[in-house]
C-alpha positions as a Markdown table, in Angstrom:
| # | Residue | x | y | z |
|---|---|---|---|---|
| 1 | Met | 3.3 | -10.5 | -6.3 |
| 2 | Ser | 4.5 | -7.0 | -5.6 |
| 3 | Ser | 3.6 | -4.4 | -8.2 |
| 4 | Asp | 7.5 | -4.4 | -9.4 |
| 5 | Ala | 7.4 | -8.7 | -10.2 |
| 6 | Gln | 3.6 | -7.8 | -11.8 |
| 7 | Leu | 5.1 | -5.4 | -14.1 |
| 8 | Gln | 7.9 | -7.7 | -14.9 |
| 9 | Ala | 5.2 | -10.4 | -15.2 |
| 10 | Leu | 3.6 | -8.3 | -17.8 |
| 11 | Arg | 6.8 | -7.8 | -19.8 |
| 12 | Asp | 7.5 | -11.6 | -19.8 |
| 13 | Asn | 3.9 | -12.2 | -20.6 |
| 14 | Gln | 3.6 | -14.6 | -17.4 |
| 15 | Ile | 0.4 | -12.6 | -16.9 |
| 16 | Asp | -2.1 | -11.2 | -18.8 |
| 17 | Ile | -3.4 | -8.4 | -16.1 |
| 18 | Gly | -1.5 | -6.9 | -13.1 |
| 19 | Leu | -3.6 | -5.2 | -9.5 |
| 20 | Ile | -0.4 | -2.9 | -9.5 |
| 21 | Arg | 0.4 | -0.1 | -7.0 |
| 22 | Asp | 1.8 | 3.7 | -7.2 |
| 23 | Ile | 4.0 | 2.7 | -10.3 |
| 24 | Gly | 2.9 | 6.1 | -12.6 |
| 25 | Ala | 3.0 | 6.0 | -16.4 |
| 26 | Leu | 4.8 | 4.0 | -18.4 |
| 27 | Pro | 4.6 | 3.5 | -21.9 |
| 28 | Asp | 4.6 | 0.1 | -22.6 |
| 29 | Ile | 1.7 | -0.3 | -19.8 |
| 30 | His | -2.0 | 1.0 | -20.2 |
| 31 | Gln | -3.5 | 1.7 | -16.7 |
| 32 | His | -6.9 | 2.3 | -15.2 |
| 33 | Leu | -7.3 | 3.6 | -11.8 |
| 34 | Leu | -9.0 | 1.3 | -9.5 |
| 35 | Gln | -9.4 | 3.7 | -6.7 |
| 36 | Arg | -7.2 | 5.2 | -4.4 |
| 37 | Glu | -6.2 | 4.8 | -0.3 |
| 38 | Ala | -4.5 | 6.6 | 2.3 |
| 39 | Leu | -1.9 | 4.9 | 4.6 |
| 40 | Met | -3.2 | 4.4 | 8.1 |
| 41 | Leu | -1.3 | 3.9 | 11.5 |
| 42 | Val | -1.7 | 0.5 | 12.9 |
| 43 | Leu | -1.5 | 0.0 | 16.3 |
| 44 | Pro | -2.4 | -2.6 | 19.3 |
| 45 | Glu | -5.9 | -1.5 | 21.1 |
| 46 | Ser | -4.4 | -1.4 | 24.1 |
| 47 | His | -1.7 | 1.3 | 23.1 |
| 48 | Pro | -2.4 | 4.8 | 24.4 |
| 49 | Leu | -2.7 | 6.4 | 21.0 |
| 50 | Ala | -5.6 | 4.3 | 20.5 |
| 51 | Thr | -8.1 | 6.5 | 21.9 |
| 52 | Lys | -7.2 | 8.8 | 19.4 |
| 53 | Thr | -9.2 | 9.4 | 16.2 |
| 54 | Ser | -6.3 | 10.9 | 14.5 |
| 55 | Ile | -2.1 | 11.0 | 15.2 |
| 56 | Ala | -0.2 | 13.3 | 14.2 |
| 57 | Leu | 3.4 | 11.9 | 13.2 |
| 58 | Glu | 5.5 | 13.8 | 15.7 |
| 59 | Leu | 3.7 | 11.7 | 18.4 |
| 60 | Leu | 5.7 | 8.5 | 17.0 |
| 61 | His | 9.3 | 9.6 | 18.0 |
| 62 | Ala | 9.9 | 7.2 | 20.9 |
| 63 | Glu | 8.0 | 4.1 | 19.0 |
| 64 | Trp | 9.0 | 1.3 | 17.7 |
| 65 | Leu | 8.3 | 1.2 | 13.4 |
| 66 | Ile | 7.7 | -2.0 | 11.9 |
| 67 | Leu | 7.0 | -1.6 | 7.8 |
| 68 | Leu | 6.6 | -3.6 | 4.5 |
| 69 | Arg | 9.6 | -4.6 | 2.9 |
| 70 | Arg | 10.7 | -1.6 | 0.6 |
| 71 | Glu | 10.3 | -3.9 | -2.6 |
| 72 | Val | 7.1 | -5.1 | -1.3 |
| 73 | Ala | 5.9 | -1.4 | -1.7 |
| 74 | Pro | 8.4 | 1.1 | -3.3 |
| 75 | Ala | 6.5 | 3.8 | -3.1 |
| 76 | Ser | 5.2 | 3.6 | -0.1 |
| 77 | Tyr | 8.1 | 3.1 | 2.1 |
| 78 | Asp | 10.2 | 6.1 | 0.5 |
| 79 | Arg | 6.7 | 8.3 | 1.0 |
| 80 | Ile | 6.9 | 7.2 | 4.3 |
| 81 | Leu | 10.6 | 8.0 | 5.0 |
| 82 | Ala | 10.0 | 11.4 | 3.8 |
| 83 | Gln | 6.9 | 12.4 | 5.8 |
| 84 | Cys | 8.7 | 11.3 | 8.7 |
| 85 | Arg | 11.7 | 13.6 | 7.5 |
| 86 | Gln | 9.6 | 16.3 | 6.8 |
| 87 | His | 8.4 | 16.7 | 10.4 |
| 88 | Thr | 11.4 | 15.9 | 11.6 |
| 89 | Leu | 11.3 | 12.6 | 13.0 |
| 90 | Lys | 14.2 | 9.6 | 13.1 |
| 91 | Pro | 12.5 | 6.0 | 12.5 |
| 92 | Arg | 12.5 | 3.6 | 14.6 |
| 93 | Ile | 12.6 | 0.8 | 12.9 |
| 94 | Leu | 12.4 | -2.3 | 14.6 |
| 95 | Met | 12.0 | -4.4 | 11.4 |
| 96 | Glu | 10.4 | -4.8 | 7.8 |
| 97 | Leu | 8.7 | -7.8 | 7.3 |
| 98 | Ala | 7.1 | -9.1 | 3.8 |
| 99 | Asp | 3.5 | -9.3 | 4.2 |
| 100 | Ser | 0.4 | -7.0 | 6.1 |
| 101 | Asn | -0.3 | -10.6 | 8.0 |
| 102 | Ala | 3.0 | -10.8 | 9.9 |
| 103 | Ile | 2.3 | -6.8 | 10.5 |
| 104 | Phe | -0.3 | -7.8 | 12.4 |
| 105 | Ser | 0.9 | -11.0 | 14.3 |
| 106 | Thr | 3.9 | -8.4 | 15.1 |
| 107 | Val | 2.0 | -5.1 | 16.1 |
| 108 | Leu | -0.6 | -7.0 | 18.3 |
| 109 | Ala | 2.4 | -8.8 | 20.0 |
| 110 | Gly | 3.5 | -5.6 | 20.8 |
| 111 | Leu | 6.6 | -5.0 | 19.2 |
| 112 | Gly | 5.8 | -1.8 | 17.5 |
| 113 | Leu | 3.6 | 0.0 | 15.1 |
| 114 | Ser | 3.1 | 0.0 | 11.4 |
| 115 | Phe | 1.6 | 1.7 | 8.5 |
| 116 | Leu | -0.5 | 0.2 | 6.1 |
| 117 | Phe | -3.5 | 1.2 | 3.4 |
| 118 | Ser | -7.0 | 2.1 | 5.0 |
| 119 | Thr | -8.8 | -1.0 | 3.0 |
| 120 | Phe | -6.9 | -3.0 | 5.3 |
| 121 | Ala | -9.3 | -1.2 | 7.8 |
| 122 | Glu | -12.3 | -2.9 | 6.3 |
| 123 | Ile | -11.5 | -6.2 | 7.6 |
| 124 | Gln | -11.3 | -6.2 | 11.5 |
| 125 | Arg | -9.0 | -8.1 | 13.0 |
| 126 | Pro | -9.2 | -8.9 | 17.6 |
| 127 | Gly | -7.2 | -6.6 | 18.8 |
| 128 | Ile | -5.9 | -4.2 | 15.9 |
| 129 | Val | -6.9 | -0.6 | 15.6 |
| 130 | Phe | -6.3 | 1.7 | 12.6 |
| 131 | Arg | -6.0 | 5.7 | 12.9 |
| 132 | Ala | -5.5 | 8.3 | 10.7 |
| 133 | Leu | -2.5 | 10.1 | 10.6 |
| 134 | Glu | -2.9 | 14.1 | 10.8 |
| 135 | Asp | -0.1 | 14.4 | 8.7 |
| 136 | Thr | -1.6 | 13.2 | 5.6 |
| 137 | Met | 1.2 | 11.4 | 3.4 |
| 138 | Gly | -0.7 | 11.0 | 0.5 |
| 139 | Asp | -2.9 | 8.8 | -0.9 |
| 140 | Ser | -1.9 | 5.5 | -3.0 |
| 141 | Glu | -3.1 | 4.8 | -6.2 |
| 142 | Val | -4.3 | 0.8 | -7.2 |
| 143 | Ser | -4.6 | -0.1 | -11.3 |
| 144 | Ile | -5.7 | -2.6 | -13.0 |
| 145 | Ala | -2.2 | -3.0 | -15.8 |
| 146 | Trp | -1.9 | -4.6 | -18.5 |
| 147 | Leu | 0.8 | -4.7 | -21.6 |
| 148 | Ala | 0.3 | -2.2 | -24.4 |
| 149 | Gln | 1.3 | -4.1 | -26.9 |
| 150 | Asn | -0.9 | -7.2 | -26.2 |
| 151 | Glu | -4.0 | -5.3 | -25.9 |
| 152 | Glu | -5.4 | -6.1 | -29.0 |
| 153 | Asp | -3.5 | -9.3 | -28.9 |
| 154 | Asn | -5.1 | -10.5 | -26.6 |
| 155 | Arg | -8.9 | -10.6 | -25.9 |
| 156 | Ile | -9.1 | -12.0 | -23.1 |
| 157 | Ala | -7.7 | -9.4 | -21.0 |
| 158 | Ser | -9.4 | -7.0 | -22.9 |
| 159 | Ala | -12.6 | -8.4 | -22.3 |
| 160 | Phe | -11.6 | -8.5 | -18.1 |
| 161 | Val | -10.4 | -4.3 | -18.6 |
| 162 | Glu | -13.8 | -4.1 | -20.4 |
| 163 | Ile | -16.0 | -5.1 | -17.9 |
| 164 | Ala | -13.8 | -4.0 | -14.5 |
| 165 | Val | -13.8 | -0.4 | -15.4 |
| 166 | Ser | -17.5 | -0.7 | -16.3 |
| 167 | Asp | -18.0 | -2.6 | -13.2 |
| 168 | Ile | -16.2 | 0.8 | -11.4 |
| 169 | Lys | -17.8 | 3.2 | -13.3 |
| 170 | Ser | -21.3 | 2.1 | -12.3 |
| 171 | Thr | -20.6 | 1.6 | -8.5 |
């Protein structure tokens, strides 16, 4: 589920815990930061830019971009477009897709470049490389989230949060 879908499911008592990205402070939702991730450029290893260790946004002016749909990661989508505008890059968006696997397939086929979070770079995919961006887009925050009113009511959710938070602190 997207972060927005998880928030709604929390509020509808359909789920007890969510793993959400970049939602900011909400009065009815408790959160604990799990990690911060950078957005990285995803490109085929045969692409001329793949030889660089980091890439400036202005080098993408002639490139087709493939983005995750805004409803999947709205804060990241908005951040990408804002950074492009800030660097006077008019993004040439070829398509918007619903999941990372579709992005990998499309990038691998040579149809365009994309942006994904640094944790995706930890999984090796033949033919795909990740490169840092010289122009930082700011980190994305991944947090565990739970409904504030359920904190005392739901012992299982409370225990899960306690274990997850203590495991994060010990690493």
